[in-house]
Coordinates of C-alpha atoms in Angstrom, one line a residue:
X1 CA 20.2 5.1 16.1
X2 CA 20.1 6.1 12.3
X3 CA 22.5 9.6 12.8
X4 CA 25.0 7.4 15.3
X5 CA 25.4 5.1 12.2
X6 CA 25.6 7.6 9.9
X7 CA 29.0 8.5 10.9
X8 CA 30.7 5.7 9.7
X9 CA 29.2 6.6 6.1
X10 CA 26.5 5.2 4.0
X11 CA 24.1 3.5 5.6
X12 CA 23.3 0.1 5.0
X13 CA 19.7 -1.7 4.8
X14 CA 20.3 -3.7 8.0
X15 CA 20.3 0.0 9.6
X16 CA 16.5 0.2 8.8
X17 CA 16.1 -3.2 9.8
X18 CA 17.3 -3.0 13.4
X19 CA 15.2 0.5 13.8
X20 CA 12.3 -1.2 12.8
X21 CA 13.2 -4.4 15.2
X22 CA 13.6 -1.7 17.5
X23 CA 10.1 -0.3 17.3
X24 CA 8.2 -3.5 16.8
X25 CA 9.9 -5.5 20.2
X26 CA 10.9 -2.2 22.5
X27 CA 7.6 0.3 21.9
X28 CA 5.4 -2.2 20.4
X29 CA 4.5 -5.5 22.3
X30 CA 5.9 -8.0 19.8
X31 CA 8.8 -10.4 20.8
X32 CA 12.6 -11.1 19.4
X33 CA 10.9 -15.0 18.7
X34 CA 7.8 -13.4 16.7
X35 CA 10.7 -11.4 14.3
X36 CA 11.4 -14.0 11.4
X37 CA 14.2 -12.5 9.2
X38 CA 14.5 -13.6 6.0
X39 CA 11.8 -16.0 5.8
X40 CA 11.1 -16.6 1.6
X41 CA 11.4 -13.6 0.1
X42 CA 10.6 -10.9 3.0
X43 CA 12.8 -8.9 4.7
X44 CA 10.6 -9.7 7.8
X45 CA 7.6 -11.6 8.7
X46 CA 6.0 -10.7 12.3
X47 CA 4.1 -13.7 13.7
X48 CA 2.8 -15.0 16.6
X49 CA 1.7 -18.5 17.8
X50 CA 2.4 -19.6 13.8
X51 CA 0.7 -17.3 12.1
X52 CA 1.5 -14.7 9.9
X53 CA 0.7 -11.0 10.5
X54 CA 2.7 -8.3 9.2
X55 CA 5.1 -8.2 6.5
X56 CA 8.2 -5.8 6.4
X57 CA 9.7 -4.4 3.1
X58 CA 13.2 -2.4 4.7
X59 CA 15.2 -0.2 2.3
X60 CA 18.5 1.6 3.1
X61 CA 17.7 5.0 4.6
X62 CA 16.5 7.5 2.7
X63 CA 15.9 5.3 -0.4
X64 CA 11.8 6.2 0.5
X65 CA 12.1 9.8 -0.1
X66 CA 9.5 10.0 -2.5
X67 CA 6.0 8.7 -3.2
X68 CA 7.4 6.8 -6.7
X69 CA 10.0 4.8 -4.5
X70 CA 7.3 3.9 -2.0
X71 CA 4.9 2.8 -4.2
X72 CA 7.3 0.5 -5.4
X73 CA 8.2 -0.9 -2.0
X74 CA 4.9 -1.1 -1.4
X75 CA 4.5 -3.3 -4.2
X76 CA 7.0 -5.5 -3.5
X77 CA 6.1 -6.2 -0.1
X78 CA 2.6 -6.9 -1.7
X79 CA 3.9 -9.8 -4.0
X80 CA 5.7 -11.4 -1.3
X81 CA 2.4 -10.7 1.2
X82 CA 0.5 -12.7 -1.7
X83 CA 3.1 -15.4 -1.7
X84 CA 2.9 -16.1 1.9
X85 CA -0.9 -15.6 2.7
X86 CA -0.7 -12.4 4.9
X87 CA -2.9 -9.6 4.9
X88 CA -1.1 -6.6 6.3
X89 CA 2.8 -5.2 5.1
X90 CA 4.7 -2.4 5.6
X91 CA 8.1 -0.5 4.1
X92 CA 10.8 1.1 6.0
X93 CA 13.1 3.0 5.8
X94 CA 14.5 3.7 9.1
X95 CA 13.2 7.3 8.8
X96 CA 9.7 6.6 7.3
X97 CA 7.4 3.5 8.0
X98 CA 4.0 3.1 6.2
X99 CA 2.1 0.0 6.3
X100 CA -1.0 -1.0 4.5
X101 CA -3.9 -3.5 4.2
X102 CA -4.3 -5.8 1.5
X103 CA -8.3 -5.6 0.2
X104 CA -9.8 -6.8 -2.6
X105 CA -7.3 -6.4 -5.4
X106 CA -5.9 -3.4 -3.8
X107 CA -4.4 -2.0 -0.5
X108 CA -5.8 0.3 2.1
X109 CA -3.2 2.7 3.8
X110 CA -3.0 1.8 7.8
X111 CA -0.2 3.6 9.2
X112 CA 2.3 6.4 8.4
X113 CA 5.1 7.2 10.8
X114 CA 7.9 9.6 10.1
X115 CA 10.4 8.2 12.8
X116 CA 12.4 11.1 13.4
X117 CA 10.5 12.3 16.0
X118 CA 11.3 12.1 19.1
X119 CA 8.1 10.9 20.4
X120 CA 6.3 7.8 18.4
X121 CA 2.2 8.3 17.7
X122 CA 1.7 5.5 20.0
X123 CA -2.2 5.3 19.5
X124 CA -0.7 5.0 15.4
X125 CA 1.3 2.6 15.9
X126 CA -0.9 0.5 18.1
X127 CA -2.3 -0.2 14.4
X128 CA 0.6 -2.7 14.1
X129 CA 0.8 -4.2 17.2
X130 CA 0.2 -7.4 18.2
X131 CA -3.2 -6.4 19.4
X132 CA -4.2 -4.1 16.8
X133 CA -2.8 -5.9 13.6
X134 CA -5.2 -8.0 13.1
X135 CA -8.1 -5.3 13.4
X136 CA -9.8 -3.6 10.8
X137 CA -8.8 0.0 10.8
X138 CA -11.3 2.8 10.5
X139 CA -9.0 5.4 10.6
X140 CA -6.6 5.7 7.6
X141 CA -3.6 6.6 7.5
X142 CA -2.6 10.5 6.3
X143 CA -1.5 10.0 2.9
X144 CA -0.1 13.7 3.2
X145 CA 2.3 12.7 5.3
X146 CA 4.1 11.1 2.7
X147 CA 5.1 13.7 1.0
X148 CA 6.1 15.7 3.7
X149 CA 8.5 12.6 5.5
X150 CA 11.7 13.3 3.4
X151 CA 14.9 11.8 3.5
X152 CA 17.5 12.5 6.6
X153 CA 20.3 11.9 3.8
X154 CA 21.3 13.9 1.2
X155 CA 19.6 13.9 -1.8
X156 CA 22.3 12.4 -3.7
X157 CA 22.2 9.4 -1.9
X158 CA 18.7 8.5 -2.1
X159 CA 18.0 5.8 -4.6
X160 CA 14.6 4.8 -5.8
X161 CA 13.5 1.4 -3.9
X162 CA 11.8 -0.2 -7.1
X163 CA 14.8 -2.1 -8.2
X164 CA 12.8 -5.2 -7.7
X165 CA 9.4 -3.7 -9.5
X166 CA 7.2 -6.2 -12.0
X167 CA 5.7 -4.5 -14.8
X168 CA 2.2 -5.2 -17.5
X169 CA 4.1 -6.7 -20.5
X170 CA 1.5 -4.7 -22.6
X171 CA 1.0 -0.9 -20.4
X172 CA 4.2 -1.4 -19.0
X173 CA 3.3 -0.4 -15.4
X174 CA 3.3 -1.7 -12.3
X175 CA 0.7 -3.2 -10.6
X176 CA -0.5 -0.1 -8.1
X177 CA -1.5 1.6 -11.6
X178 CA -4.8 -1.1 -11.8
X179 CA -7.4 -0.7 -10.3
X180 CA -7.8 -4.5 -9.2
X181 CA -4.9 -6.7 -8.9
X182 CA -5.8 -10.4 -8.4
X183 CA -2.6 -12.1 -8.0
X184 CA 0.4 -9.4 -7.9
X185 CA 3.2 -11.9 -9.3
X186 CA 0.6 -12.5 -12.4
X187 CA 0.4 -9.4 -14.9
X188 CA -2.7 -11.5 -16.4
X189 CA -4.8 -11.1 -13.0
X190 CA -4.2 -6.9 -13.0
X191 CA -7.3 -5.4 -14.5
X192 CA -8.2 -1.5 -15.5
X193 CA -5.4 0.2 -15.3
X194 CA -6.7 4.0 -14.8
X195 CA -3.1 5.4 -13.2
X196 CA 0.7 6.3 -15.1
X197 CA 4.1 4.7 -13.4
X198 CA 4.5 8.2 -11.7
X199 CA 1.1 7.5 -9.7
X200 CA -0.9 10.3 -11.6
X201 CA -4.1 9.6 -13.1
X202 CA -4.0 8.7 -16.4
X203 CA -7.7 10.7 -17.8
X204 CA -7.2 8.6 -21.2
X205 CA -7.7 5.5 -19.4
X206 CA -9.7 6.2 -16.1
X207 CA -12.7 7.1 -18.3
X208 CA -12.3 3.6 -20.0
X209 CA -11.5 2.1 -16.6
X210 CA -14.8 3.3 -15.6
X211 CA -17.0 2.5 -18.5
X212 CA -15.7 -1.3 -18.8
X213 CA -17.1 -2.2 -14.9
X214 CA -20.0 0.1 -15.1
X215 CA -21.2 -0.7 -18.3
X216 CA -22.9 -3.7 -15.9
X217 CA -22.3 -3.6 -12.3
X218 CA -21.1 -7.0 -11.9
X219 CA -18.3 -6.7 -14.3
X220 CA -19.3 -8.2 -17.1
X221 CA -17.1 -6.3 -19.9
X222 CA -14.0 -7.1 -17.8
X223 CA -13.5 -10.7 -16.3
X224 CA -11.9 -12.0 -13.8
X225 CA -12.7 -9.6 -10.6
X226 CA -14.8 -10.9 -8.0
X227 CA -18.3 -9.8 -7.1
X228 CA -17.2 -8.7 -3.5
X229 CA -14.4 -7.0 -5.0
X230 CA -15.9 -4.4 -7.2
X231 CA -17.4 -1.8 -4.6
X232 CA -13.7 -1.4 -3.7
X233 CA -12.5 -1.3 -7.4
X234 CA -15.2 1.8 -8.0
X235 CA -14.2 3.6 -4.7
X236 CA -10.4 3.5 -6.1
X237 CA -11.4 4.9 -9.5
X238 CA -13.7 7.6 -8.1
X239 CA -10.9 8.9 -6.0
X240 CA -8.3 9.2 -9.0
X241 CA -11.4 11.2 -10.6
X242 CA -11.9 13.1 -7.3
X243 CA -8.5 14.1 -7.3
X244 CA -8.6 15.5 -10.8
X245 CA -11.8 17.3 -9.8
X246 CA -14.0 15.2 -12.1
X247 CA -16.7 14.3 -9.7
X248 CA -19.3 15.7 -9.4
X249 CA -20.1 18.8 -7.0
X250 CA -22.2 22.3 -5.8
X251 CA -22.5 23.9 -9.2
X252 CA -20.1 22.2 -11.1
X253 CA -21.1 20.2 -14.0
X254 CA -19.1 16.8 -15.0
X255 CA -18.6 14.7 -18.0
X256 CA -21.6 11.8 -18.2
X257 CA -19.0 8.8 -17.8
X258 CA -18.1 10.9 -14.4
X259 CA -22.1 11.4 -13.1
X260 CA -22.6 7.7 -13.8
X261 CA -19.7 7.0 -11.3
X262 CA -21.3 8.9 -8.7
X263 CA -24.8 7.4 -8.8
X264 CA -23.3 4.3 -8.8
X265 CA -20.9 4.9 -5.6
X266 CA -24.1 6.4 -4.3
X267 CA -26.0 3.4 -4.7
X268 CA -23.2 0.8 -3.2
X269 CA -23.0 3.5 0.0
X270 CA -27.1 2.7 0.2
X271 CA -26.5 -1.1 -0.3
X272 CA -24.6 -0.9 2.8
X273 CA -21.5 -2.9 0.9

């Protein structure tokens, strides 16, 4: 669908919109009358019987050829998720489609397809069908895969999908750089920021990050997160420091703020929360 289109020249945003149409009524089991178009802000809002399930974030083809331009998509959808009271979204592209749970001031990655394959990952995608949707998924989604789904355009016609993207009035970064985001349309509800607007760690702040919520395990030196929320918030953290290679492991021997982190994930795991 996306090459027959792309003979005519550049490809325009409703391209990505009738592939994912296309996926979501002809592989998946959802029907034309559950596709609302347009509805508020969204691109697309799947429902069925009146209620809300999945929200769609399209972009032209190719504009989600790199991890920065999905983030921000991402983002977006995330704000108008909030705004509307659902609980799952996804961004496509026509090429790539990732969706994602919304969880405690964060998201939790569900899905990523690269649609250029011939053959669609049906027991994936079952993930965001009408049966699936609503389920919580133990499996998550391949992160790697992101970086490996690129672009069927040129590169020079890829643009970055974050023309819509909110930003902290004092980091100036956008909301997937916090840790815990209460409200994604209010900067004031975006706590402990521990990433940089490229989506690398930021070690100057993840230390801090970790000190203010640890310094009592309910939060106290940073307000505004929610009891329930803050396992989550410490699993996010540790995995920017796990990714740096600050936690702690066989033989290697890890700053304090860093050893703390672990005993405390330790301790939530044996909670059972």
């Amino acid at each position: 669908m996306l090459s027959a289109q792309e003979r005519f020249g550049k490809v325009a945003e409703k391209a990505a919109e009738n592939i994912v149409g296309a996926l979501l009524t002809s592989v998946l089991d959802w029907q034309e009358r559950d596709l609302n178009w347009q509805l508020g802000r969204a691109d697309l809002v799947v429902t069925h019987n009146f209620t809300k399930y999945l929200i769609v974030e399209a972009k032209r083809p190719g504009s989600l050829s790199n991890r920065t331009a999905i983030d921000n998509a991402l983002a977006q959808a995330i704000r108008y998720a909030h705004e509307q009271h659902v609980k799952q979204v996804a961004v496509c592209d026509g090429i790539l489609f990732f969706a994602a749970d919304i969880v405690d001031g964060g998201s939790r990655p569900r899905v990523t397809l690269n649609l250029a394959q011939e053959e669609p990952p049906i027991d994936e995608l079952w993930w965001v069908s009408m049966d699936g949707v609503h389920r919580p998924c133990e499996a998550l989604a391949d992160l790697s895969l992101l970086g490996q789904i690129g672009a069927a355009l040129s590169a020079d016609e890829a643009v970055d999908a974050g023309q819509d993207v909110l930003l902290h009035p004092k980091y100036q970064i956008p909301a997937r750089c916090f840790a815990y985001v209460g409200n994604p349309s209010k900067t004031s509800t975006w706590k402990l920021p521990y990433l940089l607007a490229d989506g690398s760690t930021d070690l100057k702040r993840l230390p801090k990050a970790i000190q203010s919520l640890s310094s009592n395990y309910r939060g106290a030196k940073v307000g505004g997160i929610p009891d329930e929320a803050i396992p989550d918030v410490f699993r996010r953290l540790a995995g920017a420091a796990r990714a740096e290679g600050k936690m702690p492991a066989s033989g290697v021997k890890v700053a304090p703020v860093y050893q703390m982190l672990a005993d405390i994930l330790q301790q939530i795991e044996l909670a059972g929360v």
